[in-house]
Short mmCIF file of C-alpha atoms and ligand atoms in Angstrom, two decimals:
data_model
loop_
_atom_site.label_atom_id
_atom_site.label_comp_id
_atom_site.label_asym_id
_atom_site.label_seq_id
_atom_site.Cartn_x
_atom_site.Cartn_y
_atom_site.Cartn_z
CA MET A 1 0.08 0.00 -0.04
CA LYS A 2 1.37 3.48 -0.83
CA LEU A 3 1.26 6.23 1.74
CA LYS A 4 -0.95 8.46 -0.64
CA ASP A 5 -3.84 5.58 -0.15
CA LEU A 6 -3.74 5.67 3.35
CA GLY A 7 -3.23 9.51 3.87
CA GLU A 8 -1.36 11.28 6.43
CA PHE A 9 -3.85 10.49 9.50
CA GLY A 10 -4.29 6.89 8.27
CA PHE A 11 -0.77 6.51 8.55
CA ILE A 12 -0.33 8.07 11.96
CA ASP A 13 -3.27 5.74 13.40
CA ARG A 14 -1.37 2.56 12.02
CA ILE A 15 2.12 3.34 13.24
CA ALA A 16 0.47 4.59 16.67
CA HIS A 17 -0.45 0.92 17.42
CA LEU A 18 3.21 -0.21 17.07
CA LEU A 19 4.30 2.42 19.83
CA THR A 20 3.77 1.54 23.55
CA THR A 21 3.56 4.30 26.12
CA HIS A 22 5.58 3.13 29.13
CA ASP A 23 4.92 5.88 31.68
CA SER A 24 1.54 6.84 33.20
CA ARG A 25 2.80 10.45 33.11
CA VAL A 26 1.84 10.62 29.53
CA VAL A 27 -1.37 12.31 29.45
CA LYS A 28 -1.59 12.48 25.67
CA GLY A 29 0.62 10.78 23.13
CA ILE A 30 0.33 10.79 19.23
CA GLY A 31 -2.66 12.53 17.76
CA ASP A 32 -2.76 16.03 19.47
CA ASP A 33 -1.38 19.47 18.70
CA CYS A 34 1.29 18.62 21.50
CA ALA A 35 2.27 15.52 23.52
CA VAL A 36 1.09 16.23 27.06
CA ILE A 37 3.31 15.02 29.89
CA GLN A 38 2.22 15.52 33.36
CA ILE A 39 5.64 16.81 35.43
CA SER A 40 3.99 17.69 38.82
CA GLU A 41 0.65 17.56 40.67
CA ASP A 42 -0.52 20.63 38.95
CA THR A 43 1.67 21.18 35.66
CA ASN A 44 1.81 19.48 32.46
CA LEU A 45 4.86 19.55 30.03
CA LEU A 46 3.82 20.33 26.58
CA VAL A 47 6.05 18.99 23.36
CA THR A 48 5.53 19.85 19.94
CA THR A 49 7.64 19.26 16.57
CA ASP A 50 7.21 20.09 12.89
CA LEU A 51 9.22 19.49 9.68
CA LEU A 52 9.43 21.95 7.13
CA ILE A 53 11.26 20.99 3.82
CA GLU A 54 12.21 23.09 0.91
CA ARG A 55 9.98 22.70 -2.27
CA THR A 56 7.63 20.80 -0.34
CA HIS A 57 6.44 23.58 2.08
CA PHE A 58 8.35 26.63 0.62
CA LEU A 59 10.50 27.94 -1.93
CA LEU A 60 13.28 30.02 -0.94
CA ASP A 61 12.67 32.93 -3.21
CA TRP A 62 9.16 33.50 -1.88
CA GLN A 63 10.63 34.77 1.30
CA SER A 64 13.70 36.28 3.19
CA ALA A 65 15.84 34.15 5.58
CA GLN A 66 14.72 36.17 8.41
CA THR A 67 10.89 35.45 7.58
CA LEU A 68 11.57 31.71 6.99
CA GLY A 69 13.27 31.68 10.46
CA SER A 70 10.24 33.34 12.42
CA LYS A 71 7.61 31.07 10.57
CA ALA A 72 9.49 28.05 11.39
CA LEU A 73 9.19 28.97 15.35
CA SER A 74 5.74 30.56 14.93
CA VAL A 75 4.00 27.63 13.61
CA ASN A 76 5.34 25.42 16.45
CA LEU A 77 4.50 28.11 18.94
CA SER A 78 0.71 27.74 17.69
CA ASP A 79 0.51 24.19 18.57
CA ILE A 80 1.49 25.26 22.05
CA ALA A 81 -1.30 27.64 21.82
CA ALA A 82 -3.64 25.04 20.69
CA CYS A 83 -3.04 23.47 23.97
CA GLY A 84 -3.49 26.53 26.16
CA GLY A 85 0.21 26.35 27.24
CA ILE A 86 3.01 29.12 27.71
CA PRO A 87 5.75 28.35 25.29
CA LYS A 88 9.25 27.91 27.14
CA GLU A 89 12.07 26.28 25.04
CA ALA A 90 12.79 25.51 21.48
CA PHE A 91 15.18 23.17 19.64
CA VAL A 92 16.29 23.85 16.10
CA SER A 93 17.77 21.47 13.77
CA LEU A 94 18.64 22.10 9.95
CA ALA A 95 19.88 19.96 7.07
CA ILE A 96 21.87 22.78 5.00
CA PRO A 97 22.62 22.54 1.21
CA ASP A 98 26.03 23.72 0.08
CA ARG A 99 24.30 26.84 -1.69
CA LEU A 100 23.30 28.46 1.58
CA GLY A 101 26.05 30.74 3.01
CA ILE A 102 26.62 31.56 6.61
CA GLU A 103 25.02 35.02 6.00
CA TRP A 104 21.88 33.63 4.98
CA LEU A 105 21.93 31.42 8.18
CA GLU A 106 22.63 34.40 10.17
CA ASP A 107 19.64 36.22 8.90
CA PHE A 108 17.41 32.96 9.47
CA TYR A 109 18.32 32.65 13.07
CA THR A 110 17.74 36.40 13.51
CA GLY A 111 14.31 35.94 12.23
CA MET A 112 13.76 33.01 14.68
CA ALA A 113 15.28 35.02 17.58
CA GLY A 114 12.94 37.80 17.05
CA VAL A 115 9.84 35.53 17.46
CA ALA A 116 11.66 33.59 20.43
CA ASP A 117 12.24 36.89 22.35
CA ARG A 118 8.74 38.17 21.65
CA PHE A 119 7.15 35.16 23.24
CA GLY A 120 9.93 34.52 25.93
CA VAL A 121 11.27 31.26 24.39
CA SER A 122 14.74 30.19 24.56
CA VAL A 123 16.37 28.42 22.02
CA ILE A 124 18.64 26.00 23.71
CA GLY A 125 19.87 23.34 21.38
CA GLY A 126 19.12 21.43 18.13
CA ASP A 127 21.41 19.76 15.34
CA THR A 128 23.10 20.67 12.05
CA THR A 129 24.04 18.56 9.17
CA HIS A 130 24.73 18.73 5.41
CA SER A 131 22.13 18.26 2.94
CA LEU A 132 22.51 17.09 -0.75
CA SER A 133 19.82 18.76 -1.92
CA ASP A 134 16.99 20.82 -0.17
CA LEU A 135 17.01 22.65 3.19
CA VAL A 136 15.31 20.85 5.92
CA ILE A 137 14.06 22.49 8.99
CA ASN A 138 12.87 20.73 12.31
CA VAL A 139 11.70 22.50 15.36
CA VAL A 140 10.74 21.20 18.74
CA VAL A 141 9.10 23.37 21.30
CA THR A 142 8.24 22.77 24.80
CA GLY A 143 5.71 24.57 26.84
CA LEU A 144 3.99 24.56 30.28
CA VAL A 145 0.22 24.42 31.39
CA GLY A 146 -1.95 23.79 34.11
CA THR A 147 -3.37 20.30 34.52
CA GLN A 148 -6.56 21.63 34.78
CA GLU A 149 -6.33 23.95 31.93
CA VAL A 150 -4.89 21.79 29.25
CA LEU A 151 -6.84 22.08 25.82
CA LEU A 152 -7.13 18.72 23.66
CA ARG A 153 -9.09 17.80 20.82
CA ASN A 154 -11.09 15.38 22.41
CA GLY A 155 -13.19 17.18 24.79
CA ALA A 156 -15.73 18.76 22.76
CA ARG A 157 -19.56 18.33 24.10
CA PRO A 158 -22.48 18.29 21.85
CA GLY A 159 -24.09 21.77 22.22
CA ASP A 160 -20.63 23.65 22.34
CA ILE A 161 -20.35 26.45 20.29
CA VAL A 162 -17.70 26.28 17.55
CA ALA A 163 -15.68 29.37 17.67
CA LEU A 164 -12.68 30.97 15.91
CA THR A 165 -10.14 33.43 17.02
CA GLY A 166 -9.47 34.93 13.88
CA PRO A 167 -10.25 34.96 9.94
CA VAL A 168 -9.47 31.81 7.86
CA GLY A 169 -8.55 31.71 4.32
CA ASP A 170 -5.93 34.53 3.99
CA SER A 171 -2.87 32.08 4.37
CA ALA A 172 -4.13 29.83 1.42
CA ALA A 173 -4.92 32.78 -0.79
CA GLY A 174 -1.48 34.31 -0.20
CA LEU A 175 0.05 30.92 -1.16
CA GLU A 176 -1.98 30.88 -4.45
CA SER A 177 -0.73 34.25 -5.21
CA LEU A 178 3.01 33.46 -4.48
CA ARG A 179 2.71 30.26 -6.50
CA LYS A 180 0.98 31.88 -9.80
CA LEU A 181 2.50 35.16 -9.43
CA THR A 182 -1.05 36.70 -10.17
CA SER A 183 -1.39 39.98 -11.56
CA VAL A 184 -3.84 41.23 -8.56
CA PRO A 185 -3.39 44.45 -7.03
CA SER A 186 -0.39 44.41 -4.89
CA HIS A 187 -2.05 45.79 -1.65
CA LEU A 188 -4.68 42.80 -1.80
CA SER A 189 -2.07 40.33 -2.51
CA SER A 190 0.47 41.40 0.02
CA THR A 191 -1.72 41.36 3.03
CA LEU A 192 -2.60 37.92 1.98
CA ILE A 193 1.00 36.84 1.32
CA ASN A 194 2.00 38.35 4.57
CA ALA A 195 -0.53 36.05 6.34
CA HIS A 196 0.86 32.97 4.68
CA LEU A 197 4.64 34.01 5.45
CA ASN A 198 4.41 35.66 8.84
CA PRO A 199 1.45 33.82 10.87
CA ARG A 200 1.00 34.90 14.55
CA PRO A 201 0.38 32.04 16.99
CA HIS A 202 -2.52 32.92 18.86
CA ILE A 203 -0.70 32.16 22.29
CA GLN A 204 -2.60 34.89 24.11
CA GLU A 205 -5.83 33.49 22.76
CA GLY A 206 -4.90 30.14 23.84
CA ARG A 207 -3.96 31.06 27.38
CA LYS A 208 -7.42 33.09 27.86
CA LEU A 209 -9.56 29.98 26.42
CA ALA A 210 -7.46 27.66 28.82
CA GLN A 211 -8.00 29.96 31.89
CA SER A 212 -11.68 30.57 31.30
CA HIS A 213 -12.57 27.02 32.09
CA VAL A 214 -15.56 27.05 29.74
CA CYS A 215 -13.47 25.83 26.74
CA HIS A 216 -13.91 22.10 26.45
CA ALA A 217 -11.36 21.54 23.47
CA ALA A 218 -9.12 23.41 20.94
CA ILE A 219 -6.96 22.91 17.86
CA ASP A 220 -4.98 25.24 15.58
CA ILE A 221 -5.98 25.73 12.01
CA SER A 222 -2.88 24.35 10.33
CA ASP A 223 -4.62 21.84 7.72
CA GLY A 224 -7.45 23.72 7.14
CA LEU A 225 -10.87 24.30 8.86
CA SER A 226 -12.55 21.31 7.27
CA SER A 227 -9.93 19.14 8.41
CA ASP A 228 -9.14 20.35 11.72
CA LEU A 229 -12.73 20.65 12.71
CA GLY A 230 -12.81 17.10 11.57
CA HIS A 231 -10.15 16.07 14.03
CA VAL A 232 -11.98 17.49 16.90
CA CYS A 233 -15.34 15.96 15.84
CA LYS A 234 -13.55 12.41 15.40
CA GLN A 235 -11.73 12.72 18.59
CA SER A 236 -14.62 14.02 20.68
CA GLY A 237 -16.89 11.65 18.91
CA LEU A 238 -19.33 14.29 17.68
CA GLY A 239 -20.33 15.80 14.50
CA ALA A 240 -20.81 19.79 13.90
CA ILE A 241 -22.79 22.19 11.76
CA ILE A 242 -21.26 25.49 10.79
CA PHE A 243 -22.79 28.37 9.01
CA GLU A 244 -21.04 29.96 5.85
CA ASP A 245 -22.26 33.39 6.58
CA LYS A 246 -20.71 33.23 9.99
CA ILE A 247 -17.23 32.12 8.93
CA PRO A 248 -14.98 35.08 9.21
CA VAL A 249 -13.23 36.10 5.67
CA SER A 250 -11.17 39.18 5.55
CA GLU A 251 -11.97 41.93 3.28
CA PRO A 252 -8.80 41.30 1.22
CA LEU A 253 -9.70 37.67 0.82
CA GLU A 254 -13.31 38.50 -0.62
CA LYS A 255 -11.57 40.86 -3.12
CA PHE A 256 -8.93 38.82 -4.19
CA ALA A 257 -11.49 35.92 -4.61
CA GLN A 258 -13.66 38.23 -6.82
CA GLU A 259 -10.62 39.19 -8.82
CA MET A 260 -9.46 35.43 -9.31
CA ASP A 261 -13.12 34.36 -10.00
CA VAL A 262 -13.04 31.95 -6.84
CA ASN A 263 -15.38 31.39 -4.03
CA PRO A 264 -13.60 32.88 -0.85
CA PHE A 265 -15.10 30.17 1.24
CA ASP A 266 -13.24 27.40 -0.77
CA TRP A 267 -10.09 29.02 0.71
CA ALA A 268 -11.52 29.50 4.18
CA LEU A 269 -12.96 25.92 4.57
CA ASN A 270 -10.06 23.94 2.75
CA GLY A 271 -6.92 26.21 2.85
CA GLY A 272 -4.86 25.88 5.70
CA GLU A 273 -1.86 27.49 7.79
CA ASP A 274 -4.14 30.00 9.21
CA TYR A 275 -2.90 29.39 12.49
CA VAL A 276 -6.03 30.81 14.32
CA LEU A 277 -7.57 28.57 17.02
CA LEU A 278 -10.54 26.44 16.76
CA ALA A 279 -12.33 26.24 20.16
CA ALA A 280 -15.44 24.22 21.71
CA ILE A 281 -16.77 26.54 24.16
CA ASP A 282 -19.64 25.86 26.54
CA LYS A 283 -22.95 27.22 25.06
CA GLY A 284 -24.20 28.99 28.23
CA ASN A 285 -20.83 30.85 28.72
CA PHE A 286 -20.21 31.64 25.34
CA ARG A 287 -21.74 35.23 25.28
CA GLN A 288 -19.93 36.27 28.34
CA LEU A 289 -16.41 34.88 27.31
CA ALA A 290 -16.83 36.70 23.71
CA LYS A 291 -17.70 39.81 25.46
CA VAL A 292 -14.46 39.57 27.83
CA ALA A 293 -12.50 38.74 24.59
CA ALA A 294 -13.77 41.98 22.72
CA THR A 295 -12.75 43.97 25.85
CA ASP A 296 -9.41 42.16 26.10
CA GLY A 297 -8.71 43.05 22.50
CA TRP A 298 -8.91 39.47 20.98
CA ALA A 299 -11.61 37.84 18.97
CA LEU A 300 -14.10 34.96 19.44
CA ILE A 301 -16.16 34.16 16.74
CA GLU A 302 -19.06 31.75 16.56
CA ILE A 303 -19.45 29.80 13.49
CA GLY A 304 -21.57 26.78 14.46
CA GLU A 305 -22.31 24.17 16.81
CA PHE A 306 -21.04 20.73 18.01
CA LEU A 307 -23.76 17.95 17.67
CA SER A 308 -24.24 14.51 19.08
CA GLU A 309 -24.79 12.99 15.69
CA PRO A 310 -21.71 12.19 13.49
CA GLY A 311 -21.10 14.29 10.30
CA MET A 312 -20.16 17.81 9.45
CA THR A 313 -22.61 19.93 7.62
CA LEU A 314 -22.14 23.31 6.10
CA SER A 315 -25.27 25.73 6.13
CA LYS A 316 -24.90 27.66 2.95
CA VAL A 317 -25.94 31.30 2.72
CA SER A 318 -28.56 30.32 0.65
CA GLY A 319 -30.12 27.97 3.21
CA GLU A 320 -28.95 24.80 1.32
CA LYS A 321 -27.10 22.53 3.75
CA ILE A 322 -24.22 20.33 2.40
CA SER A 323 -21.82 17.69 3.90
CA ILE A 324 -18.37 18.79 4.72
CA ILE A 325 -15.64 16.41 3.53
CA PRO A 326 -12.22 17.50 5.15
CA ARG A 327 -10.35 18.77 1.95
CA GLY A 328 -7.48 20.43 4.12
CA TRP A 329 -3.85 19.45 3.76
CA ASP A 330 -2.83 15.97 4.12
CA HIS A 331 0.97 15.76 3.51
CA PHE A 332 0.71 12.45 1.79
CA ARG A 333 -2.44 13.43 -0.54
CA SER A 334 -2.10 17.19 -1.41
MG1 MG B 1 -1.76 21.90 15.45
#
């Protein structure tokens, strides 16, 4: 069987069976945004890792070395945010092709240090080796979260509100713009390209959700809304309905989609790399939390509801209801 027939998540399910957890401190192993390990009565350690490969995830001429360095760390911090944690340490490993000189590498680490300093993260190790062809970047990030605060994918309850902490689709549209070098007004594409190249990890939002004690589950939108909502539904044993007219899309995305003659909701639903958080919030407490968020300067946008029946439904603006098939990013299929 080929990997592309199984898909990334089928592959993960399959290998997870081969690996044994030997320690009861492991609260959550494979299959969430972070691994969760209890290290004291009231504290969990979070660990997450991501691989970025040249030509698979990025082209070097899409961005400066600094921007690539900052993104490589930001996407890992986003997984800590999804679990409600405070990021602490990072380990950075690179496989470096000959064509990249020391100046390029210094710029890469300068970009990374900017994000690390902003979020109080200490880069304390890693590995470097030679690559025969592509640049390979691996980052590991640790974080801390209270044992009563940790947000996982499997805690959503029927009736919970499906909420987002920001707009979706900008990053996918930015990637499209980078790939096709389209002749779209530059002020539109630069906003979208920036969303793709310079994502902001929603650490503050994750902390607030974790501390609210009315958020039952969370995930970051890295694979795309349809896929990431699907992960929460699957792991919580639920279904969901979301409403097209409630999905937050930015003005630049709407205008860009119009220019390209594309439905902006295709990017919003099936794009990816938005790095906003999707959360399951207790229905009775949603309004109060959304109000607190607005006063605090962050967003909590209701887009739908978790249901006890399995399956995901999109209620279109027209009133038509259609099934959502997870069409977001799958590394072995996309
Ligand atoms: Mg994630």
